[in-house]
Tab-separated table of C-alpha atoms and ligand atoms in Angstrom:
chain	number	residue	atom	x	y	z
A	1	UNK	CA	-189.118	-154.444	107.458
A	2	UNK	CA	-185.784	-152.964	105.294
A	3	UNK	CA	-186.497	-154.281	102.086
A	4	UNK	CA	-183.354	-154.863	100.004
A	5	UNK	CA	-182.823	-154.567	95.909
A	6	UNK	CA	-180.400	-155.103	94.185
A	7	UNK	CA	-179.432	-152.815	91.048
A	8	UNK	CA	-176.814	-155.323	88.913
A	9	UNK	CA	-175.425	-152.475	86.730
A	10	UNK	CA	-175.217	-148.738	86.485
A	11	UNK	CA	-177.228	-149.133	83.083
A	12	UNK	CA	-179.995	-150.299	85.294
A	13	UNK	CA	-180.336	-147.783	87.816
A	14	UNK	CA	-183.104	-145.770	86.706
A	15	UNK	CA	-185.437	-148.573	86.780
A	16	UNK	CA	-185.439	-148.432	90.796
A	17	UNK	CA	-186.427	-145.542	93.459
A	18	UNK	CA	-182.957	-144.464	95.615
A	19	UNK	CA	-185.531	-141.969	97.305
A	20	UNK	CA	-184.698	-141.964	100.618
A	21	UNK	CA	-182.448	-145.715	100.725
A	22	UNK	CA	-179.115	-145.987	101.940
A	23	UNK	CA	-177.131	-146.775	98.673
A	24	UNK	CA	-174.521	-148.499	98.954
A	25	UNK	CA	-172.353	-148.339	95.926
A	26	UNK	CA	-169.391	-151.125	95.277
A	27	UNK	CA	-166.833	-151.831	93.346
A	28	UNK	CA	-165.204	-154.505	95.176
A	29	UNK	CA	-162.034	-154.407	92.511
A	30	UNK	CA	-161.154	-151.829	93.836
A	31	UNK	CA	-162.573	-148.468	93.864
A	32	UNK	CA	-165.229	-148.672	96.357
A	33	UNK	CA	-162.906	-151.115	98.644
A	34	UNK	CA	-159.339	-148.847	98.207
A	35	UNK	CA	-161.938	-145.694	99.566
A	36	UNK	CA	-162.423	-147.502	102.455
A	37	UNK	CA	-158.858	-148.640	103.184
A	38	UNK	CA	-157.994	-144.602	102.311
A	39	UNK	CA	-160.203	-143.295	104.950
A	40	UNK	CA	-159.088	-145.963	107.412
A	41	UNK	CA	-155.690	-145.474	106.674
A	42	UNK	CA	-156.419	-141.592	107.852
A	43	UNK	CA	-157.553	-139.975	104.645
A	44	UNK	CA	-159.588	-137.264	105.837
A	45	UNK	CA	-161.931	-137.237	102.671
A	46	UNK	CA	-161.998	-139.014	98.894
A	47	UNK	CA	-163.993	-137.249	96.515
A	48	UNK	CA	-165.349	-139.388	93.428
A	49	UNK	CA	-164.826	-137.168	90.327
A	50	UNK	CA	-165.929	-138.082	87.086
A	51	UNK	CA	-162.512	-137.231	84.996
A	52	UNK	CA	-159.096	-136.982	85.208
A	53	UNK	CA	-159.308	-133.037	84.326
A	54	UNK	CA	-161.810	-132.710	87.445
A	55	UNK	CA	-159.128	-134.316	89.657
A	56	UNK	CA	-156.444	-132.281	88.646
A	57	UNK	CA	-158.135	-129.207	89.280
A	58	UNK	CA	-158.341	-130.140	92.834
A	59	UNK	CA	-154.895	-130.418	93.262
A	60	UNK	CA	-154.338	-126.836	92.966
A	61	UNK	CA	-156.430	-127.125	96.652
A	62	UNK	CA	-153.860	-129.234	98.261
A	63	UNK	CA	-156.028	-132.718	97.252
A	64	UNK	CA	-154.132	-135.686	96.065
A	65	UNK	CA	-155.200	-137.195	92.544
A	66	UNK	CA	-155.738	-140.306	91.840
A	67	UNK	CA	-156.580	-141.747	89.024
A	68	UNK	CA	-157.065	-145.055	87.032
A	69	UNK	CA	-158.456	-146.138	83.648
A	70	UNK	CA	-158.579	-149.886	82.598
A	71	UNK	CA	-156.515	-150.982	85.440
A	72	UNK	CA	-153.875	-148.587	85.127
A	73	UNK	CA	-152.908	-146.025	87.369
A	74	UNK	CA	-152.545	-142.682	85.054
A	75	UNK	CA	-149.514	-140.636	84.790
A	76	UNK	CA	-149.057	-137.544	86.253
A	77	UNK	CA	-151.098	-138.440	89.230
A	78	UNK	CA	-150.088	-139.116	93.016
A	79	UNK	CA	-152.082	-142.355	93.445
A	80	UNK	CA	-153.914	-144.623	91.160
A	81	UNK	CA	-156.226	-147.211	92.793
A	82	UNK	CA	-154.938	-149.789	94.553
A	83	UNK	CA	-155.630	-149.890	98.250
A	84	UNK	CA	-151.763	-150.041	99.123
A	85	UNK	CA	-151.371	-146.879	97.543
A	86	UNK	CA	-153.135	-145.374	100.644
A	87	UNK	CA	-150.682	-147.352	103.017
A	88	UNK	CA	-147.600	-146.113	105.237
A	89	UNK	CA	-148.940	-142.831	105.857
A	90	UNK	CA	-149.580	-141.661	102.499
A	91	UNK	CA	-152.866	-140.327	102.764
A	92	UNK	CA	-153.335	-139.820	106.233
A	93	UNK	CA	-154.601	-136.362	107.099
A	94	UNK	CA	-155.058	-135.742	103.213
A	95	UNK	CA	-158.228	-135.119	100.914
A	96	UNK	CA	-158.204	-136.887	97.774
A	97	UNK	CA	-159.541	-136.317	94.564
A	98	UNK	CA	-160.561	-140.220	92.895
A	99	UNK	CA	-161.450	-140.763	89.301
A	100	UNK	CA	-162.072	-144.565	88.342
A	101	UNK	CA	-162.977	-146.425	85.383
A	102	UNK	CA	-166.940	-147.336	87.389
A	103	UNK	CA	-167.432	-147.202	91.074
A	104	UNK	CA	-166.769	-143.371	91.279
A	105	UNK	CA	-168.954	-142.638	88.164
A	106	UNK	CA	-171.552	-144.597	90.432
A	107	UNK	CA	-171.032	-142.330	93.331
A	108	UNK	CA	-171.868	-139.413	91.014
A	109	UNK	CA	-174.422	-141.091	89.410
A	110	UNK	CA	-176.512	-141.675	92.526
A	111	UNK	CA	-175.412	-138.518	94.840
A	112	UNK	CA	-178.068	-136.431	92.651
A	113	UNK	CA	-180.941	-139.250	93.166
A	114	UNK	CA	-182.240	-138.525	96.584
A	115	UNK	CA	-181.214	-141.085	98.382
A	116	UNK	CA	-180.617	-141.160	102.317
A	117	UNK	CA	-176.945	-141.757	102.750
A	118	UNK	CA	-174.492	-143.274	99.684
A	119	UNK	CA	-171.825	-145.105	101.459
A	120	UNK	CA	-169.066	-147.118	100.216
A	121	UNK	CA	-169.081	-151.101	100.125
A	122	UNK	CA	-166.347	-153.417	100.379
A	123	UNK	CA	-165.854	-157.288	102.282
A	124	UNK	CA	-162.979	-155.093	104.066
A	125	UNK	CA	-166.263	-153.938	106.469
A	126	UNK	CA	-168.663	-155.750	105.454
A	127	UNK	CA	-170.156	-156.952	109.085
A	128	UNK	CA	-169.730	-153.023	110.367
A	129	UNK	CA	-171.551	-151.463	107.560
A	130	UNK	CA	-174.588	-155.079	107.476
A	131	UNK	CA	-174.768	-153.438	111.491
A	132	UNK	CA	-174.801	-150.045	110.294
A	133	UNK	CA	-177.568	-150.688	107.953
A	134	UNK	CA	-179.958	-152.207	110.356
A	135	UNK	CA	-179.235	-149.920	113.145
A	136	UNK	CA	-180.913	-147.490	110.266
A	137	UNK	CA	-183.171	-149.152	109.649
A	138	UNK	CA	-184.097	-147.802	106.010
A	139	UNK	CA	-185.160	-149.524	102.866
A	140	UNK	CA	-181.591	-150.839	100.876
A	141	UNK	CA	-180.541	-150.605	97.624
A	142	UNK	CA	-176.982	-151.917	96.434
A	143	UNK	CA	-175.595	-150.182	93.041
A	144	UNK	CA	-173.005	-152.576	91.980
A	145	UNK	CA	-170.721	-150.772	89.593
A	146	UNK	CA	-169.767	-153.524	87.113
A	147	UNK	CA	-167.510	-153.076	84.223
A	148	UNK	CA	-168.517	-150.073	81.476
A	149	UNK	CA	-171.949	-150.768	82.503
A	150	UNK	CA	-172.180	-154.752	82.113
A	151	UNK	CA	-172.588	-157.324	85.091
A	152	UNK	CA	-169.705	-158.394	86.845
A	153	UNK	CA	-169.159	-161.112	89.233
A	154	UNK	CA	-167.715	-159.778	92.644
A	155	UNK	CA	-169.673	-157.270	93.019
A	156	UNK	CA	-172.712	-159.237	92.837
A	157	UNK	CA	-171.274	-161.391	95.348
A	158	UNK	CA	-170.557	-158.636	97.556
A	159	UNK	CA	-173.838	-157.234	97.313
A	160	UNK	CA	-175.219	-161.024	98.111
A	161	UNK	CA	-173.150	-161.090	101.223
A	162	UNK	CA	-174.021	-157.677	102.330
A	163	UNK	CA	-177.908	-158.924	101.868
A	164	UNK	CA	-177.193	-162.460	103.829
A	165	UNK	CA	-175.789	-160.528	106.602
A	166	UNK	CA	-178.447	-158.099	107.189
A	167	UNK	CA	-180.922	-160.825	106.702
A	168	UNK	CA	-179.715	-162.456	109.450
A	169	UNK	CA	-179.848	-159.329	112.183
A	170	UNK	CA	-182.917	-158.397	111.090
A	171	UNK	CA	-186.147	-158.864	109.124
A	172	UNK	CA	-186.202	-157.573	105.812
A	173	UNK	CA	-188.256	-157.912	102.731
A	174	UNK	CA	-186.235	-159.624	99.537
A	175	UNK	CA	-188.381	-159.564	96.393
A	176	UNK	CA	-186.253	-158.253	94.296
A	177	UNK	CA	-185.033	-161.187	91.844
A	178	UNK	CA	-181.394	-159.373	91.777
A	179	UNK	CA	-181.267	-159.687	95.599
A	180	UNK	CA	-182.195	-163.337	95.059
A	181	UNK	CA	-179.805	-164.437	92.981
A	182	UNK	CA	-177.045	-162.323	94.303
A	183	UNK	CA	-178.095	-164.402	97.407
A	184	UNK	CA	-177.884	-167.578	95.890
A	185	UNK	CA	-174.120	-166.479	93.780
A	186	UNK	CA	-172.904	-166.056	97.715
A	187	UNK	CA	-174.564	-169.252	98.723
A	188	UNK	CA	-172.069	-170.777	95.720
A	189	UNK	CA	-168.933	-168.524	96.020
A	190	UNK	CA	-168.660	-168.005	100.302
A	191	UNK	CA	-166.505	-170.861	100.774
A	192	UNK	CA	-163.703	-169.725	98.863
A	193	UNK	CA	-164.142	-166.821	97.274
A	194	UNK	CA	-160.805	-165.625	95.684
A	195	UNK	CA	-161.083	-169.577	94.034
A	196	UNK	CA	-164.765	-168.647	92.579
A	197	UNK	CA	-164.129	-165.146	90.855
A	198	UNK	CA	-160.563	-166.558	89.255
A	199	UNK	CA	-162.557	-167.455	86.098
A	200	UNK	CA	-164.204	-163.573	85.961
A	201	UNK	CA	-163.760	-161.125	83.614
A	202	UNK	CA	-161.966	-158.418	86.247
A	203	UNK	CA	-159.973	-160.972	87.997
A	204	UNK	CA	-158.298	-162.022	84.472
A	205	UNK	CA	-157.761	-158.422	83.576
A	206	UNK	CA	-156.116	-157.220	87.067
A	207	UNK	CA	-154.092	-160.651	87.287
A	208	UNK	CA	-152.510	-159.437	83.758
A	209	UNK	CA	-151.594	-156.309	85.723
A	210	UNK	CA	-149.752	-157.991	88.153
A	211	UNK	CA	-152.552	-156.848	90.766
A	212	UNK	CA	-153.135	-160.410	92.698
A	213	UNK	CA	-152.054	-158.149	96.138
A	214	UNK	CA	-154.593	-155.869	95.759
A	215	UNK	CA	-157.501	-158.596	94.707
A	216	UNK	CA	-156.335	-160.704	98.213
A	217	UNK	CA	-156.505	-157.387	99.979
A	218	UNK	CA	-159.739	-156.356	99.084
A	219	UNK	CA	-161.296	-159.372	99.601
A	220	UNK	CA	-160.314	-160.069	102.953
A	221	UNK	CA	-163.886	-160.058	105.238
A	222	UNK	CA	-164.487	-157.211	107.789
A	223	UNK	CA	-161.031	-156.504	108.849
A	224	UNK	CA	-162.397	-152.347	109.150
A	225	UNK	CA	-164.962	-151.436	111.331
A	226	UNK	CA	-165.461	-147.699	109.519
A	227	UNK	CA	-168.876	-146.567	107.983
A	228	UNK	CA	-167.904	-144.322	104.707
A	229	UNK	CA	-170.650	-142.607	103.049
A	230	UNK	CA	-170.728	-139.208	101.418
A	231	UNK	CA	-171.064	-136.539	103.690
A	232	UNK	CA	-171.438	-133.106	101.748
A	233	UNK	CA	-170.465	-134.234	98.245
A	234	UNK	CA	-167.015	-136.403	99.867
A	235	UNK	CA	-166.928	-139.580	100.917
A	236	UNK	CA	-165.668	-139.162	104.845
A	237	UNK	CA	-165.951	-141.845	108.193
A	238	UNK	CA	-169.407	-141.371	109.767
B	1	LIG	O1	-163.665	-149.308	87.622
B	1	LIG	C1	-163.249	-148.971	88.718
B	1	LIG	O2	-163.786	-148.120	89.399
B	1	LIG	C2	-161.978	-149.619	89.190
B	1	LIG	O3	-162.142	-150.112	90.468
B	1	LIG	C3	-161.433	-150.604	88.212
B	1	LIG	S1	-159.850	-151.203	88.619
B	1	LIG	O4	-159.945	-152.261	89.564
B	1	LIG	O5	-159.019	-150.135	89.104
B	1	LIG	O6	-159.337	-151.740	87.352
C-alpha cells in the first residue's frame, strides 16, 4: 500500500523520512505550477536556485533568469514567475534558471534528502502526475511550500486533491493527520475552488498585484499531461 503524508510547511520537514518517497513539492501560486507550464510550453529544463545572484550566474551559460520576491518579478531578469511568462515561445528550447520567494527553496531543500524522485505539483496535471504516482508505486510525501515557512491554504488543497485522487486508483495507507485534513479542506473547497481560497492570505496579496490571470491559470485541473521531476539537479519532463 503507498502510504501518503503530508508535510504542511517547509519548517516541518525534518520531522518526516523523504528516504526513498516521491516528493512532490508545490506551490500552487505559482512556482511549482509556472515550472510545469515552462516545461510544457518547451522549456527544456528549470533549475530552482536559491538566490537571485545564483541565477544570474547562469546566465553567463545561455540560461534565462527568472526571478521573483514577494510577488514581484525582479529587475534585471528575463522572466519573473507567472506562468504566461513562459507563453508564445518564450522558453521553448531554453534552460532556465528560477529563484522564488518558497517553492524553489523547497526543491533545494529536499533534493539533498534522499528521496526517490522530487517532481513538481500543480492542478494544471494533477490527474497525470495522481497516475504517475501509482504506476510507482512508492510511499508519498507532499512538501507544500507555504508562505516564509507558515501554512497556506492552496497548497494544502492541492496536496488534498493530489491524495483523493490517488486514493481512488489505488490503495494507500493515510495516517498521517496532515493528509487527513488536507483531505477533508478538498472535501470543502472542490466545488469551487477559486471562490474558497479568495479569503487566503496569497490570493489577497497576488490580487493586489493585479495577478487574478495567473491565479485562474494555475488553477485550472489537469489541462497538462507532463510528469516534471528533477532529473540531475533540473527539473526536466520524465
Ligand atoms: O513563493 C513562491 O515560490 C512564489 O510562487 C510566490 S508568488 O506567487 O510568485 O508570489
Amino acid at each position: 500500500m503507498i502510504n501518503i503524508e503530508v508535510v504542511l510547511s517547509p519548517a516541518l520537514l525534518h520531522l518526516t523520512n523523504v528516504k526513498d518517497c516521491n516528493v512532490v513539492v508545490i506551490d500552487i501560486l505559482r512556482a511549482t505550477s509556472t515550472i510545469c507550464t515552462a516545461i510544457h510550453e518547451g522549456a527544456v529544463s528549470v533549475k530552482a536556485v536559491k538566490t537571485p545572484a545564483d541565477a544570474l550566474k547562469l546566465k553567463e551559460l545561455g540560461y534565462l533568469t527568472a526571478a521573483e520576491r514577494d510577488g514581484l518579478k525582479l529587475p534585471g531578469f528575463d522572466l519573473g514567475n507567472s506562468p504566461f511568462d513562459c507563453m508564445n515561445g518564450m522558453v521553448t528550447g531554453k534552460h532556465i534558471a528560477l529563484t522564488t520567494t518558497n517553492g524553489t527553496k523547497c526543491i533545494e531543500a529536499v533534493a539533498g534528502s534522499g528521496p526517490r524522485n522530487v517532481l513538481s505539483g500543480s492542478f494544471l496535471n494533477l490527474e497525470a502526475l495522481a497516475g504517475w504516482l501509482v504506476n510507482d508505486g512508492h510511499d508519498i510525501v507532499l512538501l507544500c511550500a507555504g508562505w516564509k515557512d507558515s501554512f497556506n491554504l492552496e497548497d494544502t488543497l492541492f496536496a488534498g486533491a493530489l491524495a483523493e485522487s490517488v486514493k481512488r486508483k489505488a490503495p494507500c495507507r493515510i495516517d498521517c493527520d496532515g493528509t487527513l485534513m488536507a483531505m477533508d479542506l478538498y472535501g470543502c473547497a472542490s466545488g469551487n475552488i477559486s471562490k474558497f481560497l479568495e479569503k487566503s492570505s496569497h490570493y489577497k496579496r497576488l490580487s493586489h498585484l493585479h495577478h487574478e490571470e495567473d491565479m485562474k491559470f494555475c488553477l485550472q485541473h489537469s489541462v497538462f499531461e507532463d510528469i516534471v521531476g528533477l532529473v540531475d539537479g533540473d527539473m526536466k519532463k520524465i
